[in-house]
Coordinates of C-alpha atoms in Angstrom, one line a residue:
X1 CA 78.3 39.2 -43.9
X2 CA 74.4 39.2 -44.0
X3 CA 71.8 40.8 -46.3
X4 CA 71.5 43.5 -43.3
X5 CA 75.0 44.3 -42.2
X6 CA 76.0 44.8 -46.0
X7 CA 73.1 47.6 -45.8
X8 CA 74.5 49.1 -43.1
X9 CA 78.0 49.0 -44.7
X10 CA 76.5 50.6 -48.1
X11 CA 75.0 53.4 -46.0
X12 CA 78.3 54.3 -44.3
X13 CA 80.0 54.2 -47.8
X14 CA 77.6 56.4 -49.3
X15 CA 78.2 58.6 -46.2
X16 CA 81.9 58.6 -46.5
X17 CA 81.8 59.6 -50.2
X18 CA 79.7 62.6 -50.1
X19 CA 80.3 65.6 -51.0
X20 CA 81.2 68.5 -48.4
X21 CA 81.3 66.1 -45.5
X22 CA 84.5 66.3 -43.7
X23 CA 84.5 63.8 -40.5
X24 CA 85.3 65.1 -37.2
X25 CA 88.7 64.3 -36.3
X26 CA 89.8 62.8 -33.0
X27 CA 90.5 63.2 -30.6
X28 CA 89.3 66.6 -29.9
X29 CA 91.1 69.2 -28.5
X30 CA 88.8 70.3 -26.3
X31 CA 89.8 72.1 -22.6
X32 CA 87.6 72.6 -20.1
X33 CA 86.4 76.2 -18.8
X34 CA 84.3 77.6 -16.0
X35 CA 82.3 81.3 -15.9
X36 CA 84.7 84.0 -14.4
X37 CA 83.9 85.2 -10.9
X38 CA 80.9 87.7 -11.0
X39 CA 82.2 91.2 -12.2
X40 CA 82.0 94.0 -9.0
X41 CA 83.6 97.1 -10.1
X42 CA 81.1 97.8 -13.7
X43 CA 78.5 100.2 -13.2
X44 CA 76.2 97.8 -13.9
X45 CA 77.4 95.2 -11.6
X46 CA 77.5 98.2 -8.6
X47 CA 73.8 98.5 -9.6
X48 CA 72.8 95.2 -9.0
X49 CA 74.5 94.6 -6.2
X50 CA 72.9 97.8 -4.9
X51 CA 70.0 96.4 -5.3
X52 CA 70.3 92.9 -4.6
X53 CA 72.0 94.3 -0.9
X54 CA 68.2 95.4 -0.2
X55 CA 67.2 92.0 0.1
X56 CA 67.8 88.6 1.9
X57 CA 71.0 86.4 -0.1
X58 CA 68.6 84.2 -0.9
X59 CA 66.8 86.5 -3.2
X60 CA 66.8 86.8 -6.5
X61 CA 65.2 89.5 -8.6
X62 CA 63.7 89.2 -12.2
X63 CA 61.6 91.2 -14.9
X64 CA 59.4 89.8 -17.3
X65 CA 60.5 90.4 -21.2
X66 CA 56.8 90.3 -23.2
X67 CA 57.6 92.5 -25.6
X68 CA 59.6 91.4 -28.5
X69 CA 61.7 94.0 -29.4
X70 CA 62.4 94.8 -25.6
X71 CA 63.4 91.1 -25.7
X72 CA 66.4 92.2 -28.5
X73 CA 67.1 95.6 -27.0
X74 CA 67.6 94.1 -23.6
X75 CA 70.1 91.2 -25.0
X76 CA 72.3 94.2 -26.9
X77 CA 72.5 96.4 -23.7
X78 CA 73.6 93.4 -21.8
X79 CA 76.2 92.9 -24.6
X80 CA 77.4 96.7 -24.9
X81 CA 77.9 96.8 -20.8
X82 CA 79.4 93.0 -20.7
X83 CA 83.0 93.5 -19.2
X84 CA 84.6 90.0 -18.1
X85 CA 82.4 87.3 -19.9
X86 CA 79.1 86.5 -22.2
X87 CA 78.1 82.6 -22.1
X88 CA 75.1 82.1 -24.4
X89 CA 73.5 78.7 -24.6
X90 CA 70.8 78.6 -27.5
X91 CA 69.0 76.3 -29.6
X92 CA 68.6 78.4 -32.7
X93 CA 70.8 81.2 -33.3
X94 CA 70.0 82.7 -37.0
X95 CA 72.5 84.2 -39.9
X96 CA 69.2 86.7 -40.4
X97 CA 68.9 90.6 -39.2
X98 CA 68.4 90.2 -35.4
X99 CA 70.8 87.3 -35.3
X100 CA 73.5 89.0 -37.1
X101 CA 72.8 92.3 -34.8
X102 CA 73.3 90.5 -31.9
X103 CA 76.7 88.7 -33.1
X104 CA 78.1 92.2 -34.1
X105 CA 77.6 93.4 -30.4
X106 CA 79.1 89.7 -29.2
X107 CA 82.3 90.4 -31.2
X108 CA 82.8 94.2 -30.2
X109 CA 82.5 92.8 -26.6
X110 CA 85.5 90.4 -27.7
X111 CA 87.6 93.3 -29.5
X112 CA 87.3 94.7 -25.9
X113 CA 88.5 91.7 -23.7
X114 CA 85.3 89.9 -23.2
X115 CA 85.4 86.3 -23.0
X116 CA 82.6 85.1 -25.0
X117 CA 81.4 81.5 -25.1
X118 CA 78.8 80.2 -27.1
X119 CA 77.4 77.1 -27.2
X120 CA 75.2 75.8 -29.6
X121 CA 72.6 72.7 -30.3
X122 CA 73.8 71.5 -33.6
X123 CA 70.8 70.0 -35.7
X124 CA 69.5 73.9 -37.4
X125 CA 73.1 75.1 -38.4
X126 CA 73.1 76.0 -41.8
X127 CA 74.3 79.2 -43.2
X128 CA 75.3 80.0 -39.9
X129 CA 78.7 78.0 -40.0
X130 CA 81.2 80.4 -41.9
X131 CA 80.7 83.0 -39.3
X132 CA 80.9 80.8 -36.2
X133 CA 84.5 79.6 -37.7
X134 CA 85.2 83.1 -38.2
X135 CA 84.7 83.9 -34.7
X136 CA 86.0 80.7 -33.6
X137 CA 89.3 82.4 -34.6
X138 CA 89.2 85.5 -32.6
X139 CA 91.2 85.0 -28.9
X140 CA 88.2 85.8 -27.2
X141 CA 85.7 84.2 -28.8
X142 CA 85.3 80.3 -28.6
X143 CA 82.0 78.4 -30.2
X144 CA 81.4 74.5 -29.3
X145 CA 78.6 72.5 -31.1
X146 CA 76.2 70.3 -29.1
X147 CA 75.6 67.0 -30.3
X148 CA 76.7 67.8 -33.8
X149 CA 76.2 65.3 -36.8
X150 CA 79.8 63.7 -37.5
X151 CA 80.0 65.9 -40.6
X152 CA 80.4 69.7 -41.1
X153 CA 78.2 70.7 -43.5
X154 CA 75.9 67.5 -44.1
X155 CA 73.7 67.5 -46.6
X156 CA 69.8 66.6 -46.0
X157 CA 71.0 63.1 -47.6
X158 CA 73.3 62.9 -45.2
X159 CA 71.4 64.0 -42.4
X160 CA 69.0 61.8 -43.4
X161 CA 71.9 58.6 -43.2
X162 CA 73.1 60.0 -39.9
X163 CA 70.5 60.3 -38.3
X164 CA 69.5 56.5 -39.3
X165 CA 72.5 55.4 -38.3
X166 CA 72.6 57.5 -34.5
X167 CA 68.7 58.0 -34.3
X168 CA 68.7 57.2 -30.5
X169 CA 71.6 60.1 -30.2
X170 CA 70.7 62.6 -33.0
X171 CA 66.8 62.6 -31.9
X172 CA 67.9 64.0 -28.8
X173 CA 68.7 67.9 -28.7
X174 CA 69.4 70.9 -26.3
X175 CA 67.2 73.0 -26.1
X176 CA 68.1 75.5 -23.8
X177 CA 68.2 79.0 -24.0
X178 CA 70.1 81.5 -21.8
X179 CA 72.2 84.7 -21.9
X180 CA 74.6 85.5 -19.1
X181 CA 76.8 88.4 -18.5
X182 CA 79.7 89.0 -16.3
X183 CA 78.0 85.8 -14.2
X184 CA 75.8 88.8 -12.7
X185 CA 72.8 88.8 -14.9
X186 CA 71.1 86.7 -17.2
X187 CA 68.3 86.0 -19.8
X188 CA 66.4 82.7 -19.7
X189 CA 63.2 82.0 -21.5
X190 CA 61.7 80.3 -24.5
X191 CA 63.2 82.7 -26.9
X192 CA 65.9 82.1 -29.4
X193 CA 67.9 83.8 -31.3
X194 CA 66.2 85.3 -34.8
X195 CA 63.6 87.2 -36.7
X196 CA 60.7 85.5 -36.3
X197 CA 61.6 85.5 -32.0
X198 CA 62.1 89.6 -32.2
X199 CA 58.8 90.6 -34.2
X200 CA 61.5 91.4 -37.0
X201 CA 60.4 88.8 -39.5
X202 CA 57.8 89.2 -42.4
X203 CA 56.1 85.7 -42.4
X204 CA 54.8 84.8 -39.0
X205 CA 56.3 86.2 -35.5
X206 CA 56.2 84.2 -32.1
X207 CA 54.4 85.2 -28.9
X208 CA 57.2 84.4 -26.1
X209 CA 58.4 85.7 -22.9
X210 CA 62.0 85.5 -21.1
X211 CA 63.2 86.8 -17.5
X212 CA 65.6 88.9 -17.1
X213 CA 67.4 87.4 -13.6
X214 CA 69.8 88.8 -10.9
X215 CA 71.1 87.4 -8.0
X216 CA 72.0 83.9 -6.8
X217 CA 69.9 82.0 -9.6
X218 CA 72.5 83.6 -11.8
X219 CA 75.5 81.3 -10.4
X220 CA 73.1 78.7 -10.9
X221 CA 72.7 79.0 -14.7
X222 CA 76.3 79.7 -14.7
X223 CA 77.1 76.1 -13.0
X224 CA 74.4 74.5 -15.4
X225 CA 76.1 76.3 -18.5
X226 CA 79.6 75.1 -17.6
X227 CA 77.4 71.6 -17.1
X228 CA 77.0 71.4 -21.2
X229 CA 80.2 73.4 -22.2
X230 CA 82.2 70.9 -20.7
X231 CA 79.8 68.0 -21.4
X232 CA 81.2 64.7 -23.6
X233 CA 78.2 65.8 -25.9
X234 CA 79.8 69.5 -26.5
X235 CA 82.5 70.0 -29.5
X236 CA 84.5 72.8 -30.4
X237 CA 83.9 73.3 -33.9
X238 CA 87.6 73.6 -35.1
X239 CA 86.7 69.6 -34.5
X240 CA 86.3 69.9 -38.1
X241 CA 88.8 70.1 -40.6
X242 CA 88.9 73.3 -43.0
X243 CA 87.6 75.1 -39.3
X244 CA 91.3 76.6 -38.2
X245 CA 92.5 80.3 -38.1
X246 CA 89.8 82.2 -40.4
X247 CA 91.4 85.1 -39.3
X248 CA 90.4 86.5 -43.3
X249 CA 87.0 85.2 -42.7
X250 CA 86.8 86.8 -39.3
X251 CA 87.9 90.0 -40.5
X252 CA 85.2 89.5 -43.7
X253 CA 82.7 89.2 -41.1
X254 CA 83.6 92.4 -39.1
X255 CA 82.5 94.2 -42.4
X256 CA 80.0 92.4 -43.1
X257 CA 78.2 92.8 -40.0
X258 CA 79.1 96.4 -39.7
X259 CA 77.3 97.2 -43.0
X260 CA 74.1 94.9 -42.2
X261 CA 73.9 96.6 -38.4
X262 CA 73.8 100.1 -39.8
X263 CA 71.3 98.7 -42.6
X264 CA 69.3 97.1 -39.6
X265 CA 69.4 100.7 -37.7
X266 CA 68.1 102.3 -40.4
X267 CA 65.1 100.4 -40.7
X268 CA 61.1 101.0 -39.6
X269 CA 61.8 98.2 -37.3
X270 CA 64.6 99.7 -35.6
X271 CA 62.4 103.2 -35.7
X272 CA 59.8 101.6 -33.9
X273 CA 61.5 99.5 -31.1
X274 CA 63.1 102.6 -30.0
X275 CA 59.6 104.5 -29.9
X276 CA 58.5 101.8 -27.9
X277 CA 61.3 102.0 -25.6
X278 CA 62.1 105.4 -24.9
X279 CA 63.6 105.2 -21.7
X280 CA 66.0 102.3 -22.8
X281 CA 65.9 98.4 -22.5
X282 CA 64.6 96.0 -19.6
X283 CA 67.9 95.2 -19.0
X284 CA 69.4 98.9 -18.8
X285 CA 66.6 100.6 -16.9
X286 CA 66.2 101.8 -13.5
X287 CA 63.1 100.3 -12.1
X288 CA 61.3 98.0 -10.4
X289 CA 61.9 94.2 -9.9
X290 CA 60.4 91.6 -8.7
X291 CA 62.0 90.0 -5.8
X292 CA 61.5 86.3 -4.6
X293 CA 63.8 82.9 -3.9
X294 CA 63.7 80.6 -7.4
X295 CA 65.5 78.0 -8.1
X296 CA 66.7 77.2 -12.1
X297 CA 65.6 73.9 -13.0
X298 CA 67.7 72.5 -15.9
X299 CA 68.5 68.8 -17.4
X300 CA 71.7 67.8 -17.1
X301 CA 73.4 67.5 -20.4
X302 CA 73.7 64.0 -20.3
X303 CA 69.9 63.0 -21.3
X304 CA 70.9 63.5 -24.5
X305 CA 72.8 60.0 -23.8
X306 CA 69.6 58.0 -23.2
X307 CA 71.3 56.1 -20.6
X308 CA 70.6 57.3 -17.5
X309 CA 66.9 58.9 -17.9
X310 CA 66.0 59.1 -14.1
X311 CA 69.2 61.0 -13.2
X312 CA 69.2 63.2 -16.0
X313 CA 65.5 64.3 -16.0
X314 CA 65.7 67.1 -13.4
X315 CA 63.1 69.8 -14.7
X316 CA 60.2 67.4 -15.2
X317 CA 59.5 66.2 -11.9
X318 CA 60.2 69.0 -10.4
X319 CA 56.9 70.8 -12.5
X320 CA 54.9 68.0 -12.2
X321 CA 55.5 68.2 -8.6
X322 CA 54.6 72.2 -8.5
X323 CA 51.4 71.7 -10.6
X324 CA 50.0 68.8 -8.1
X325 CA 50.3 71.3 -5.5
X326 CA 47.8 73.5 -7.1
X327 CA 45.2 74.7 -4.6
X328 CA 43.4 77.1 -6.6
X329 CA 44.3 78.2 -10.3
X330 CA 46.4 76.6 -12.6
X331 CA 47.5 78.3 -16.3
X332 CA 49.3 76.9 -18.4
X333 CA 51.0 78.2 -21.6
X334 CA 53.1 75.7 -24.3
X335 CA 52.8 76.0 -28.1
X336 CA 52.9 72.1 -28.1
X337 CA 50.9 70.9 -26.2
X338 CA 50.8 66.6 -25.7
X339 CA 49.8 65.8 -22.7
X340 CA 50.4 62.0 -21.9
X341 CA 46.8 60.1 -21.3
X342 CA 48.1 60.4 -17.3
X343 CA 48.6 64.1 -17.4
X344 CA 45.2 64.0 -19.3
X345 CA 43.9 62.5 -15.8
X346 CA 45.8 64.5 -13.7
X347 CA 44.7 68.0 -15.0
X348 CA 40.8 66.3 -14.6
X349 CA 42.1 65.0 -11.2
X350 CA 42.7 69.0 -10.5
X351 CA 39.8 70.5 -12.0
X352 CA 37.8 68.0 -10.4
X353 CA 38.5 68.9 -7.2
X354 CA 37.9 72.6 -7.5
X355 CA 41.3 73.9 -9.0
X356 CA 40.6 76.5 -12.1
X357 CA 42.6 75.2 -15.0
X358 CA 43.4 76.8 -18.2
X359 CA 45.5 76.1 -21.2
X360 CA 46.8 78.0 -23.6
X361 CA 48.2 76.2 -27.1
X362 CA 48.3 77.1 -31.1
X363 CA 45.7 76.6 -33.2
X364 CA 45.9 74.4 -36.0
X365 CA 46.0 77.9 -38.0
X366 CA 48.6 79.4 -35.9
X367 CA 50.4 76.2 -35.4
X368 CA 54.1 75.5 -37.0
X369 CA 53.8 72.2 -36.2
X370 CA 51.0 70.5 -38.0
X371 CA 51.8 66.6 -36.3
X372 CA 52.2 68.4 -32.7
X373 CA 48.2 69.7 -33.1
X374 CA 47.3 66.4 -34.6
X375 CA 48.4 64.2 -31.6
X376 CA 47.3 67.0 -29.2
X377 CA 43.7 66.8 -30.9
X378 CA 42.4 63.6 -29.5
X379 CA 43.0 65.1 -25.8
X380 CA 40.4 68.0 -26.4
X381 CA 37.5 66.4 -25.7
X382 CA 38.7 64.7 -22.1
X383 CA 40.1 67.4 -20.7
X384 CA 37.0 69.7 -21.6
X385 CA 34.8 67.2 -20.4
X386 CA 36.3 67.1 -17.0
X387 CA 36.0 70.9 -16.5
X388 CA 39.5 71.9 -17.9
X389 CA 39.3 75.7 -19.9
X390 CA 41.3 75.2 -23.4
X391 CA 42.3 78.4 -25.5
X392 CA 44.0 78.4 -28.8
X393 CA 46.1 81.0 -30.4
X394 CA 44.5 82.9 -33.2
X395 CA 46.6 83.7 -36.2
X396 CA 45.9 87.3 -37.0
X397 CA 48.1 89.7 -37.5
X398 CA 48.5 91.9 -34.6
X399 CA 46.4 89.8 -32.1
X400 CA 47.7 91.2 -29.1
X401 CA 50.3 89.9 -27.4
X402 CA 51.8 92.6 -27.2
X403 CA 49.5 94.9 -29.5
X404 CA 52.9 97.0 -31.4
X405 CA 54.1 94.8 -34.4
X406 CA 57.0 96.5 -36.1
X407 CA 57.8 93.1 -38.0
X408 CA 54.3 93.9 -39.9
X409 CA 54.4 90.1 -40.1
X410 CA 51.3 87.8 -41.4
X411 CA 50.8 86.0 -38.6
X412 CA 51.9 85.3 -35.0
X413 CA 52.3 81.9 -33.2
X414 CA 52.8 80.9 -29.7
X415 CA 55.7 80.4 -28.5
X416 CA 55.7 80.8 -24.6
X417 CA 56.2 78.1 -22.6
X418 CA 54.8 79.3 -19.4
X419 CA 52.6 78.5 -15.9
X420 CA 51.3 80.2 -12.7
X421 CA 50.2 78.3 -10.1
X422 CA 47.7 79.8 -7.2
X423 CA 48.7 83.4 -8.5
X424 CA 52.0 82.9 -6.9
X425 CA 54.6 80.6 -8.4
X426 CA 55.2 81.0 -12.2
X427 CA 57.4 78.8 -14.6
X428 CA 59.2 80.8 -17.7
X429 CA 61.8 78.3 -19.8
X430 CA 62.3 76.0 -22.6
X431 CA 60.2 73.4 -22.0
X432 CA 57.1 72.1 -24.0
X433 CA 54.2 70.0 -22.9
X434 CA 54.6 67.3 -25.1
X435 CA 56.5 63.8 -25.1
X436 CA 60.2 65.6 -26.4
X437 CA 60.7 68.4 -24.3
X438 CA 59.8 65.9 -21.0
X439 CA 62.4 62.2 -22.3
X440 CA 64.1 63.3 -25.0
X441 CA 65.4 67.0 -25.9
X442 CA 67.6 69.0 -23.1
X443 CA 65.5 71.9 -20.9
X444 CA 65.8 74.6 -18.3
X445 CA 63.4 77.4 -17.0
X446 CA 63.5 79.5 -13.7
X447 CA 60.3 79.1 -11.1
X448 CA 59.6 82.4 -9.3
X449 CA 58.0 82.9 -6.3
X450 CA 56.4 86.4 -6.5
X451 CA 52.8 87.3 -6.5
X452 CA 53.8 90.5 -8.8
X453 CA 55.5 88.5 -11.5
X454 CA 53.0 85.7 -11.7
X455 CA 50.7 88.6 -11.9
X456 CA 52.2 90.0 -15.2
X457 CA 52.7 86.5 -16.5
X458 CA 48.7 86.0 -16.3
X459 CA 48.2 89.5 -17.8
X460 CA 50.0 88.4 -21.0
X461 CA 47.9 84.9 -20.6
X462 CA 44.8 87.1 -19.8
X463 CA 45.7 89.2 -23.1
X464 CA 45.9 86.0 -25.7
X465 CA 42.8 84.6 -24.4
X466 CA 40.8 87.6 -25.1
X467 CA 38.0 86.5 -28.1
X468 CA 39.8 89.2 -30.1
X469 CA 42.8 87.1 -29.6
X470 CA 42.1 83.1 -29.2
X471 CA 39.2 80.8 -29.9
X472 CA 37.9 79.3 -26.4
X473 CA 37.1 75.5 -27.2
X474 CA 33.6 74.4 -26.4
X475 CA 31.6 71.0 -26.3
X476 CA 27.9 71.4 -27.6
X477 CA 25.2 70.6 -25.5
X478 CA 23.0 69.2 -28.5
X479 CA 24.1 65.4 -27.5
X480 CA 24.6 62.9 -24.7
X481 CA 28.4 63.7 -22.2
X482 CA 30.5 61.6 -24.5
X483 CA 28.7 62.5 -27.4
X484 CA 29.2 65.8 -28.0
X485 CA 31.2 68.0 -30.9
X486 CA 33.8 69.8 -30.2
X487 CA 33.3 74.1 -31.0
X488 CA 35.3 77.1 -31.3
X489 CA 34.1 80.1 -30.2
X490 CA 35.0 83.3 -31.0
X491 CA 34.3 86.6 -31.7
X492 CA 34.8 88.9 -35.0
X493 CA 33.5 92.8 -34.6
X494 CA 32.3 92.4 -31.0
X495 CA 29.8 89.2 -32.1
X496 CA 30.2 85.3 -31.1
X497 CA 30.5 82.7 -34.2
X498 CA 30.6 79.1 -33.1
X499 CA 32.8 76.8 -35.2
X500 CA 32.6 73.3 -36.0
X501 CA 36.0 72.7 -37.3
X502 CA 39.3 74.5 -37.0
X503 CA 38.9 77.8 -37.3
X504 CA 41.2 79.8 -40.4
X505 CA 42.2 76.6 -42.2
X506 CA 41.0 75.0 -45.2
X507 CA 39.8 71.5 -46.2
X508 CA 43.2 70.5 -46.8
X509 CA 45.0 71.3 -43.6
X510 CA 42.0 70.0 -41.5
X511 CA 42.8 66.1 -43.8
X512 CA 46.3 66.6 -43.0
X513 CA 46.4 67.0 -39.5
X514 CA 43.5 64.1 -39.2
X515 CA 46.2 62.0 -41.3
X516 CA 49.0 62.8 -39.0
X517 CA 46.8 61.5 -36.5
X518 CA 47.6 57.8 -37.8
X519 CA 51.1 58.3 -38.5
X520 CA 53.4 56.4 -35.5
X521 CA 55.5 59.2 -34.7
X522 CA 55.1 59.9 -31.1
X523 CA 58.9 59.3 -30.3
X524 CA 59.3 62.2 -32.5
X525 CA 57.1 64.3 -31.1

């Protein structure tokens, strides 16, 4: 055996011996499932299909969820009025406030014959893996892990080993997000499930926007959940030993999530999303919707595979396709924001040729991500010298997007991942702009064609780019095309300041980022 094959072997030994890492056994008991038929006889489902009967079959119908704490409200009405099934598919699904309000409504929806399935991507599951067993062990409730490390509980060590061992497999995630209930209505977006995504958390809170859908896209995202639940990469997690019948644990849970709900309804938070929302949720109330055809666009699940890239990449070309079209206007939202050096040409290929483009990212102040804004740095200057408008997220509190903040948080962060083209077709999903949404990581989105909702979706761009809300990039004109610095402008008390250097950040963050620059991590990325 040679020098590196006894390596390996001491790194799968070291593995094996760890503490609190219990292999998954095999094989896996693991049957398949499809969503129910669309429920008929609900009073919600008699309401939307009153409504969707006022339009074509090919129409679908949607409303746009800016505000954060509509974005929570509007997932626990569709929970309390679920009556046949709930399928979420999520990324990030927290043990925290919002998280543990939303799986309280999930398992009274099971205690009254709701099938619930959740799926999620395993690579953030922490604390979070007690309660999943626990309602892993409820009849109605049934919770699969995508992609999950070969250990229940592993350790950063081990993580660390796995993902050495698997990097091609365990770099690659799902990062979808959906809610669907009854296979008649739906929430897809960028948002997951937590604090920080509800403007409930006290550090910083993200600026994101979902779509609340009806009508036939619905059975799509019902076909493309099925896609992952019954996916080679999807595992129940009683795949784990110690993982079977927490029936105590489940009913340790039910009290424990009763007490932290009425806690959670007692708070200012709570006070203030109902002030905001007096007439109920987005996805309770009577009103308007906009109506247009759409068409989901999701991966399929087996990207994650590496194997069969050109099959399996299904939202990518599809936008890249969209955004050539542009005629007129192009706007883009993405809080990571790499753009290859051939979208670089291709968003100058469009500005060049009359098309309005504009961007909206994170500053290196608002950012979450400091090696994302490093590698998305060197792009600035191109895309500003060939015409392209570039806007970047301010940190402050309360900048805007939507102006309530019940979370009182710190800060806010982008988090939308957004475009409208030619004031008519807009994008709302998962996917980033940068290298791992588009080869490596799992996506989905809805496009929308309706002037009225791409409308709304440029009224919350409109809103972050305001100088109260953003610094607008700028190139001085104190030096030869080429030559010029790059400047921030913005405005504090209704004056302009020009910056020289990232804006909010000290001496410190600005070496870091210009050291990430060096670092070879773009497959990361």
């Amino acid at each position: 055996m040679g020098r590196n094959h006894l390596y390996l072997a001491s790194i799968v030994f070291f593995v094996a011996l760890m503490p609190g890492c219990a292999s998954m056994r095999g094989p896996v008991d693991k049957p398949a499932s499809t969503a129910l038929s669309p429920a008929t006889d609900t009073p919600s489902a008699r309401y939307i299909q009153s409504e969707l009967e006022k339009h074509p079959s090919d129409i679908s119908g949607f409303r746009l969820l800016s505000l954060s704490t509509n974005a929570l409200l509007s997932r626990i009405t569709l929970a309390d009025h679920a009556e046949k099934s709930i399928d979420l598919q999520y990324y990030i699904f927290k043990n925290d406030a919002t998280g543990r309000l939303v799986a309280q409504h999930l398992l009274i929806a099971a205690d009254r014959g709701v099938r619930v399935r959740l799926l999620l991507d395993d690579l953030n599951l922490e604390e979070q893996r007690s309660m999943l067993d626990a309602f892993d062990s409820h009849p109605n409730i049934e919770v699969r892990l995508f992609n999950p490390f070969k250990t229940r509980e592993p350790s950063i060590p081990s993580k660390i080993v796995q993902v050495m061992l698997e990097a091609s497999r365990l770099n690659r995630r799902m990062h979808n997000k959906s809610f669907i209930v009854d296979n008649k209505i739906a929430v897809i977006g960028g948002r997951n499930i937590g604090d920080d995504y509800f403007d409930a958390s006290v550090d910083t809170n993200f600026r994101d926007l979902d779509l609340v859908a009806i009508g036939p896209v619905v059975i799509d995202a019902s076909r493309s959940f099925d896609d992952y639940w019954n996916s080679d990469a999807a595992f129940p997690v009683s795949a784990y030993p110690g993982s079977d019948n927490k029936h105590e644990d489940l009913k340790q849970q039910r009290l424990s999530l009763a007490k932290d709900a009425r806690r959670f309804a007692e708070s200012d938070y709570a006070e203030a999303a109902f002030n905001e929302l007096p007439d109920g949720a987005t996805a309770d109330r009577r009103g308007q919707w906009f109506w247009g055809k759409a068409i989901l666009v999701a991966d399929a699940p087996e990207k994650v595979e590496g194997e069969k890239p050109s099959e399996s990449l299904v939202l990518v070309p599809t936008l890249d396709s969209m955004i050539s079209a542009s005629k007129s206007d192009l706007l883009l939202m993405s809080p990571y924001f790499i753009p290859s050096d051939s979208n670089v040409e291709h968003l100058a290929a469009l500005s060049k040729r009359g098309v309005s483009v504009n961007i909206l990212t994170n500053s290196l102040a608002a950012t979450d991500e400091l090696a994302v804004y490093a590698k998305y740095a060197p792009h600035r200057k191109p895309l500003l010298e060939a015409g392209v408008n570039i806007f970047e997220l301010r940190p402050a509190p309360g900048s805007g997007i939507p102006q309530s903040h019940p979370g009182q948080s710190s800060g806010v962060s982008l988090h939308a991942k957004a475009f409208v083209i030619d004031g008519r077709f807009t994008y709302v999903g998962s996917m980033n702009l940068d290298p791992r949404s588009k080869l490596l990581n799992t996506e989905m989105g809805l496009v929308v064609d309706n002037e009225g909702l791409a409308k709304a979706v440029k009224a919350f761009f409109d809103t972050a780019v305001l100088p109260a809300n953003s610094y607008r990039l700028l190139l001085s004109t104190d030096a030869k095309p080429g030559k010029q610095r790059l400047l921030w402008s913005t405005t504090n008390k209704g004056v302009e300041t020009l910056m020289d250097d990232e804006p909010d950040t000290t001496a410190g963050q600005r070496l870091k980022m210009r050291l990430m620059k060096l670092l070879p991590v773009d497959g990361l990325l």
